[in-house]
mmCIF file of C-alpha atoms in Angstrom:
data_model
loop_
_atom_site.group_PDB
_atom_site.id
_atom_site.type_symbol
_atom_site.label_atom_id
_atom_site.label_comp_id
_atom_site.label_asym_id
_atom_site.label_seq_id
_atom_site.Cartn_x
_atom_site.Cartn_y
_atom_site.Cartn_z
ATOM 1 C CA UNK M 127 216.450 -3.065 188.667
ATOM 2 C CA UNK M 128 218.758 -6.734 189.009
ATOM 3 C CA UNK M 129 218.286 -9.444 186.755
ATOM 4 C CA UNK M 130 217.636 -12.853 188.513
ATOM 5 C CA UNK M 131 220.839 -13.665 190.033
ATOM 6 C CA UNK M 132 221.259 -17.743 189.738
ATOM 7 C CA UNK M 133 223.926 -20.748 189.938
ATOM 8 C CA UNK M 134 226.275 -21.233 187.209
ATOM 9 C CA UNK M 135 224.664 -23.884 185.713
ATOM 10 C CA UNK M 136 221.090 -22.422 185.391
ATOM 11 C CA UNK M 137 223.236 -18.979 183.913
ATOM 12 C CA UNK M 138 224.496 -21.454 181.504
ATOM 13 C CA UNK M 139 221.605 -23.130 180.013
ATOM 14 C CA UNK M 140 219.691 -19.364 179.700
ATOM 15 C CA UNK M 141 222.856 -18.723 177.519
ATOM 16 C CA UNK M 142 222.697 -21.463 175.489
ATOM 17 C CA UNK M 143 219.198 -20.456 174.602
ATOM 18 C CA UNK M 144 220.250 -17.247 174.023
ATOM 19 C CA UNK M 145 223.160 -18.492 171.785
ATOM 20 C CA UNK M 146 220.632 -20.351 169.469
ATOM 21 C CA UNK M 147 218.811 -17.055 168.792
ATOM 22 C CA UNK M 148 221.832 -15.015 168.077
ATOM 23 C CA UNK M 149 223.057 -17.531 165.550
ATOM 24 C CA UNK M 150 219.366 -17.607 164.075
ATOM 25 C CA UNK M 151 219.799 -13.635 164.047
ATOM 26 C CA UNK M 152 223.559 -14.213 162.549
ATOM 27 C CA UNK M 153 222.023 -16.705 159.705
ATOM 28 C CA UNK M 154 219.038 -14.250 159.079
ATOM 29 C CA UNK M 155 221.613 -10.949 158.730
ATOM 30 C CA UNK M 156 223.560 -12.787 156.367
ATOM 31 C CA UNK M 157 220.458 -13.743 154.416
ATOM 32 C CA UNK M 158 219.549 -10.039 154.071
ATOM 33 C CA UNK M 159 222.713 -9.195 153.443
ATOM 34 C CA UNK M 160 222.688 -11.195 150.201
ATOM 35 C CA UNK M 161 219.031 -9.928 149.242
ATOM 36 C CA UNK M 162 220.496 -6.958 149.368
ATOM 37 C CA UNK M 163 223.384 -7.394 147.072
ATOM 38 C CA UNK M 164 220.491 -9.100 144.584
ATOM 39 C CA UNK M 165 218.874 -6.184 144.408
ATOM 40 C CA UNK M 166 218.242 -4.582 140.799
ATOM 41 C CA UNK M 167 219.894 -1.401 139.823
ATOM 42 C CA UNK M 168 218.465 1.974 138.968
ATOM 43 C CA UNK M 169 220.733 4.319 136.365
ATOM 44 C CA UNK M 170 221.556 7.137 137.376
ATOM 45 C CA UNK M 171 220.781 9.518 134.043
ATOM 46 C CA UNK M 172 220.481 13.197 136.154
ATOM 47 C CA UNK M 173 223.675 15.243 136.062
ATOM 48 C CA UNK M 174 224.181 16.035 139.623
ATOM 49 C CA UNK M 175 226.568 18.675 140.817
ATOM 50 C CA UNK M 176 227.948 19.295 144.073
ATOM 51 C CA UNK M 177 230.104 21.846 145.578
ATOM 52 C CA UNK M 178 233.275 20.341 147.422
ATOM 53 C CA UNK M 179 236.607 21.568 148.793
ATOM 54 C CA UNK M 180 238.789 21.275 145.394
ATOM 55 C CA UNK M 181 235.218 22.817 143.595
ATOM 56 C CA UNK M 182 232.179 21.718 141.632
ATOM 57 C CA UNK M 183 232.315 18.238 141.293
ATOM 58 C CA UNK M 184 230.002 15.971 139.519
ATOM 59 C CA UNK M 185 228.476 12.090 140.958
ATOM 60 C CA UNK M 186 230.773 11.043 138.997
ATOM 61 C CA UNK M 187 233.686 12.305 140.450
ATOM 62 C CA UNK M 188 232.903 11.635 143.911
ATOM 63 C CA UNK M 189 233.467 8.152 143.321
ATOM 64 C CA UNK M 190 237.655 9.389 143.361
ATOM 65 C CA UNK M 191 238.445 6.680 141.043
ATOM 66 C CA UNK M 192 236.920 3.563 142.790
ATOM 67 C CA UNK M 193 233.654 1.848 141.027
ATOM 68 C CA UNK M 194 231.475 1.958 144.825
ATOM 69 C CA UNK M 195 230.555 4.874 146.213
ATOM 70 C CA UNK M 196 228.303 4.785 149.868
ATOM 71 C CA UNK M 197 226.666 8.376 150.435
ATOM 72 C CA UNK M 198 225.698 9.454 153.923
ATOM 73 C CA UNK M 199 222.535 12.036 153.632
ATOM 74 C CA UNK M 200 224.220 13.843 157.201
ATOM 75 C CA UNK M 201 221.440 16.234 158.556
ATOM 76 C CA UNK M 202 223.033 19.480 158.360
ATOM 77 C CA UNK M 203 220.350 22.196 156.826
ATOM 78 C CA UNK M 204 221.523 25.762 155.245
ATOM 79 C CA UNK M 205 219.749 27.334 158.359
ATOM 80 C CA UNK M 206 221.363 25.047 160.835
ATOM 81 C CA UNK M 207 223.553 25.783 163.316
ATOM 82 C CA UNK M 208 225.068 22.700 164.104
ATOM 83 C CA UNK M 209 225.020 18.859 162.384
ATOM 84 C CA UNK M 210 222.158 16.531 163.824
ATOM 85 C CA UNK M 211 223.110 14.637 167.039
ATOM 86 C CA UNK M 212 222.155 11.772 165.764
ATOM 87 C CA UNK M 213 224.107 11.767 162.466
ATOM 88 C CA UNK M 214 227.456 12.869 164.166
ATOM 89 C CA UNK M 215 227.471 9.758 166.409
ATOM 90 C CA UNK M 216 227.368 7.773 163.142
ATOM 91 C CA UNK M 217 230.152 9.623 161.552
ATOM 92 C CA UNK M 218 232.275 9.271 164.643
ATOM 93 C CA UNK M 219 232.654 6.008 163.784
ATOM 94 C CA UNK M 220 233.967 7.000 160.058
ATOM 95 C CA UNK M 221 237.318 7.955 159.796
ATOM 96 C CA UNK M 222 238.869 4.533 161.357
ATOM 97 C CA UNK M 223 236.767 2.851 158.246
ATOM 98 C CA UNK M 224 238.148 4.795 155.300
ATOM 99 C CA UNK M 225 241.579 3.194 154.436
ATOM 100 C CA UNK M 226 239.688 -0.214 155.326
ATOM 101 C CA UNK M 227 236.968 0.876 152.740
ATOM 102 C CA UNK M 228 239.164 2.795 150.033
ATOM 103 C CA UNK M 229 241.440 0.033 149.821
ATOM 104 C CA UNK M 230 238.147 -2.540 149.425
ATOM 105 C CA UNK M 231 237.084 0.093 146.300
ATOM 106 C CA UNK M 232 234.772 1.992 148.368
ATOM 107 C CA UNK M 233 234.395 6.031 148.349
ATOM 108 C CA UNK M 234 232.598 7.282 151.353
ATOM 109 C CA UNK M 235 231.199 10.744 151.314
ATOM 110 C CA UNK M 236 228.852 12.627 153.052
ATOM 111 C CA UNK M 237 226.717 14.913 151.729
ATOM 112 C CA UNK M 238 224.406 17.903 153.377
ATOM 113 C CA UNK M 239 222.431 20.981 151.994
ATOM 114 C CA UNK M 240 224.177 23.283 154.223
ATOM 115 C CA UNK M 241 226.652 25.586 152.626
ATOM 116 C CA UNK M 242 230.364 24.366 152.156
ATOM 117 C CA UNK M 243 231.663 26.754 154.335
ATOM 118 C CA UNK M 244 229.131 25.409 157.363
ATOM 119 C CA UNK M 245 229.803 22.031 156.628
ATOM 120 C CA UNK M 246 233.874 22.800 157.146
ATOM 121 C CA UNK M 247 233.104 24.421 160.021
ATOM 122 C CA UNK M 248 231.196 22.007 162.059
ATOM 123 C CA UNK M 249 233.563 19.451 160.675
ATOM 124 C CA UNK M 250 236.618 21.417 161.781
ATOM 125 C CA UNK M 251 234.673 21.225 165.493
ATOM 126 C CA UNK M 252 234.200 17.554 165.543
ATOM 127 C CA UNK M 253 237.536 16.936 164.295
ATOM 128 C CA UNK M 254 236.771 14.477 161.194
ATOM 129 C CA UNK M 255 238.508 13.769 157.752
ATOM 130 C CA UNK M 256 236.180 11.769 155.482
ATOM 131 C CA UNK M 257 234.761 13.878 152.590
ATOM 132 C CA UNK M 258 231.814 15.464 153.202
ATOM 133 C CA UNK M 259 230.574 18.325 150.526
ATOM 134 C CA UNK M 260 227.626 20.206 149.799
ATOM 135 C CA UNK M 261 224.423 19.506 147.534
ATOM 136 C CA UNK M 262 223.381 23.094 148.035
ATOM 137 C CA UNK M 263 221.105 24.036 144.468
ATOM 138 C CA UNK M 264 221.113 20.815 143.553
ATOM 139 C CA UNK M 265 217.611 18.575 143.310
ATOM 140 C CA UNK M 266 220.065 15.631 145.040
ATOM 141 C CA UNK M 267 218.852 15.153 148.544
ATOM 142 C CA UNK M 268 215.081 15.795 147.247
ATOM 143 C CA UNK M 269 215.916 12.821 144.907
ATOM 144 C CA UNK M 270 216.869 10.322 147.229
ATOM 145 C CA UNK M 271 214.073 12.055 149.614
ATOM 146 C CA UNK M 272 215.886 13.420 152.593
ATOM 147 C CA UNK M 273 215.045 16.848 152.213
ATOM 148 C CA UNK M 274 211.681 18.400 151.762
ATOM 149 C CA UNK M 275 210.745 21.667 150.818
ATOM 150 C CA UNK M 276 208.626 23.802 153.188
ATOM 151 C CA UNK M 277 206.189 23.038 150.493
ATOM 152 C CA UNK M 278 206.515 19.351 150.772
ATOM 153 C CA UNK M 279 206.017 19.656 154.495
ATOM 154 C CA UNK M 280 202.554 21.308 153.913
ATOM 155 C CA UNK M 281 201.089 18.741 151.686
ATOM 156 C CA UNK M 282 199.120 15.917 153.488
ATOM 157 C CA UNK M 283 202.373 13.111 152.682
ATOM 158 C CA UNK M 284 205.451 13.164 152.425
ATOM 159 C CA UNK M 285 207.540 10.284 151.057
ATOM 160 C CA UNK M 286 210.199 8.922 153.536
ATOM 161 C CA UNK M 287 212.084 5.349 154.340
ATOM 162 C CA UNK M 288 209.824 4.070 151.222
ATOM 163 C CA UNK M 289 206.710 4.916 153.057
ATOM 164 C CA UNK M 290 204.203 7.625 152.941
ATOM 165 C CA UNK M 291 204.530 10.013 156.509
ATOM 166 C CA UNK M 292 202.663 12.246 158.200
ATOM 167 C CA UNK M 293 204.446 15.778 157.341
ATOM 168 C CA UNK M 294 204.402 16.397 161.506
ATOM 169 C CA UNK M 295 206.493 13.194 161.892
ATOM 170 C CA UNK M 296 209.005 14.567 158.772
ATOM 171 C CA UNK M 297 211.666 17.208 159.513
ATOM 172 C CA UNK M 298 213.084 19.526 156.191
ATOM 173 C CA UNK M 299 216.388 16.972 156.822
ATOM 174 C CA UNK M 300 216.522 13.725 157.140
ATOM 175 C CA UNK M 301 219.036 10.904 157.920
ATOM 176 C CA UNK M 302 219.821 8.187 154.943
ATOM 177 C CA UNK M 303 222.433 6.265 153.079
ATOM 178 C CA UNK M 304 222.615 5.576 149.584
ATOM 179 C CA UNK M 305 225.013 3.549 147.339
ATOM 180 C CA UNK M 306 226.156 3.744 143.994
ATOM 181 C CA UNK M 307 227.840 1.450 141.457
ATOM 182 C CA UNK M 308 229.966 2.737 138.329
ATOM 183 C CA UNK M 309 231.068 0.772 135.300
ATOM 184 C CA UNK M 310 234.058 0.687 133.182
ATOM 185 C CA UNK M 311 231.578 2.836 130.964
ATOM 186 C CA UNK M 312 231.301 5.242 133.501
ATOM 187 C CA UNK M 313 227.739 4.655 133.821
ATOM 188 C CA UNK M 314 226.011 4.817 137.306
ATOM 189 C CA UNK M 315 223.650 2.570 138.720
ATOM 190 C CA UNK M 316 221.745 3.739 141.838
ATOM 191 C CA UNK M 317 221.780 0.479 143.975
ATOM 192 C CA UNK M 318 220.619 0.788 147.779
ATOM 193 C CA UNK M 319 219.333 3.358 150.336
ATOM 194 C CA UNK M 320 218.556 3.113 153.671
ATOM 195 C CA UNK M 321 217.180 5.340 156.026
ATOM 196 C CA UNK M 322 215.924 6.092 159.774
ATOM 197 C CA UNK M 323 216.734 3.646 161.829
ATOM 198 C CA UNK M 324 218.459 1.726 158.355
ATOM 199 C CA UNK M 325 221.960 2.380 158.805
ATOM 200 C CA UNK M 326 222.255 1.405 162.719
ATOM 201 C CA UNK M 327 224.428 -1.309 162.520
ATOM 202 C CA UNK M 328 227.387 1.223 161.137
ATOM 203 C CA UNK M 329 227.310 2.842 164.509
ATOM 204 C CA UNK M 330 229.839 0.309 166.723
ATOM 205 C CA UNK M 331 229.100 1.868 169.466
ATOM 206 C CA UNK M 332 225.165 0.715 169.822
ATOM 207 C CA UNK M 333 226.799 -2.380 169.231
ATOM 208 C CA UNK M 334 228.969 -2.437 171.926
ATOM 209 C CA UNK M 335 226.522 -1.441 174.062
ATOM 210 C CA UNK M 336 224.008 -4.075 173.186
ATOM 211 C CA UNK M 337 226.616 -6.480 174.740
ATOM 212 C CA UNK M 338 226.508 -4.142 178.286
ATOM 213 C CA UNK M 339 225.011 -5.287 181.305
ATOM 214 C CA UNK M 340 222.431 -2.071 180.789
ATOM 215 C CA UNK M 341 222.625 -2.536 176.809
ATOM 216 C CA UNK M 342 221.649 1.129 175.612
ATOM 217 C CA UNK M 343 219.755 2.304 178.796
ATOM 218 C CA UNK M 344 217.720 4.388 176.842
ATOM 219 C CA UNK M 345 214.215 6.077 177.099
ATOM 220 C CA UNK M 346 213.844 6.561 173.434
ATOM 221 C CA UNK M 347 215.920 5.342 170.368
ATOM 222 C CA UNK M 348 219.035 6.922 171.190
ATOM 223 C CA UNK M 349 218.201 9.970 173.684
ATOM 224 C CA UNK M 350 221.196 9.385 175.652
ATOM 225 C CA UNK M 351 223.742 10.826 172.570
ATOM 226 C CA UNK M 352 225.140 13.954 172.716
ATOM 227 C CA UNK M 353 227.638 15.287 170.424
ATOM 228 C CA UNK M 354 231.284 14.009 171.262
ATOM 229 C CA UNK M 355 232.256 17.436 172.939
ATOM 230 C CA UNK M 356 229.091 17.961 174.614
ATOM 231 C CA UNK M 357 229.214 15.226 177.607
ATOM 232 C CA UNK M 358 230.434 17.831 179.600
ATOM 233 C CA UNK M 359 227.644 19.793 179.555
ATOM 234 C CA UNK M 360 223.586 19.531 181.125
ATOM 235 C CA UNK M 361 221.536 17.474 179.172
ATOM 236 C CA UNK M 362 219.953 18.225 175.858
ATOM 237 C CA UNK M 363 217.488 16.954 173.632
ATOM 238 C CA UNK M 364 217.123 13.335 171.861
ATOM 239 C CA UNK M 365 218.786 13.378 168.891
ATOM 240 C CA UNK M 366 217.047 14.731 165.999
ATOM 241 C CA UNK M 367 217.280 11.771 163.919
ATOM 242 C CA UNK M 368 214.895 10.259 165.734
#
């Protein structure tokens, strides 16, 4: 299907229009964005413990010396065999952030139930560097609710993206982001989360694509990803984030 195909000058009053909205979107993203930042703080008072590449390390030390620390909830389960589609096309976009973000006193991690040794090798595969360690026997992800017990999935709610769910709509993983603050005290304050469809704007390529003739050409949200080495190959299913 074509768009209307007209002369130059009718193109560029429909882009004028369109001009007005994005600045109204532009204005209305940076009024968010400062709602956000006004939000109130939670502390943090449970001792969490994770297990990481250099060992057990605690909340605490995840922030590696900086005072902000942004935690992806990657869906990567103990059972899995491979990370969720979804969540890898995020963290594709990752690793060309972290010097920008370290050196603006931000720690990005990523954090999944799946066993350390699962987690380094899927991240081996997809050929990544930012930290990423396990919350395996911890009460972490069930915390910040992105993980629910096969108990939580047979009760009539469960509690996702601030909302009660239907447990058919849920998944035992879940996407999400959280952030955290830590004082001179060494105190942390539990500041934002985000989840499902939340933390779309960190994936530049949507973004890039919403400025394509086609934009994102998709059936459903995002059922055209695939894992960055699986192009090649037939067609699978949406992502599982969504």
């Amino acid at each position: 299907m074509q768009n209307d195909v007209v002369s130059r000058e009718e193109w560029l009053e429909a882009r004028r229009a369109l001009l007005a909205k994005e600045k109204e979107a532009t204005r209305l993203r940076d009024s968010v964005n400062a709602a956000r930042l006004a939000l109130p703080w939670v502390k943090v008072d449970k001792d969490y413990v994770v297990e990481t590449p250099e060992g057990r390390k605690s909340l605490a030390d995840l922030f590696d010396g900086r005072s902000q620390l942004l935690i992806y909830h990657f869906m990567l389960g103990p059972d899995w065999d491979a990370g969720c589609t979804g969540c890898s096309f995020l963290s594709d976009h990752v690793d060309g952030a972290l010097p920008h973000l370290n050196h603006h006193d931000v720690t990005w991690v990523a954090v999944s139930r799946a066993p350390l040794d699962k987690i380094a090798a899927y991240k081996r595969r997809m050929g990544w560097k930012f930290p990423w360690v396990s919350s395996f026997g911890s009460d972490f992800n069930y915390d910040y609710h992105v993980s629910f017990s096969p108990e939580d999935l047979a009760k009539d709610k469960v509690f996702y993206n601030f909302t009660p769910m239907q447990p058919a709509d849920a998944n035992d993983e879940l996407p999400g982001l959280s952030a955290f603050y830590r004082n001179d005290k060494g105190e942390i304050f539990h500041t934002y989360s985000s989840y499902a469809r939340g933390p779309e704007e960190l994936i530049g390529t949507l973004m890039i694509l919403d400025r394509a003739p086609k934009g994102r050409n998709e059936d459903s949200t995002m059922n055209f990803v695939r894992r960055h080495d699986e192009y090649e190959e037939a067609a699978k299913a949406p992502s599982c984030c969504h």
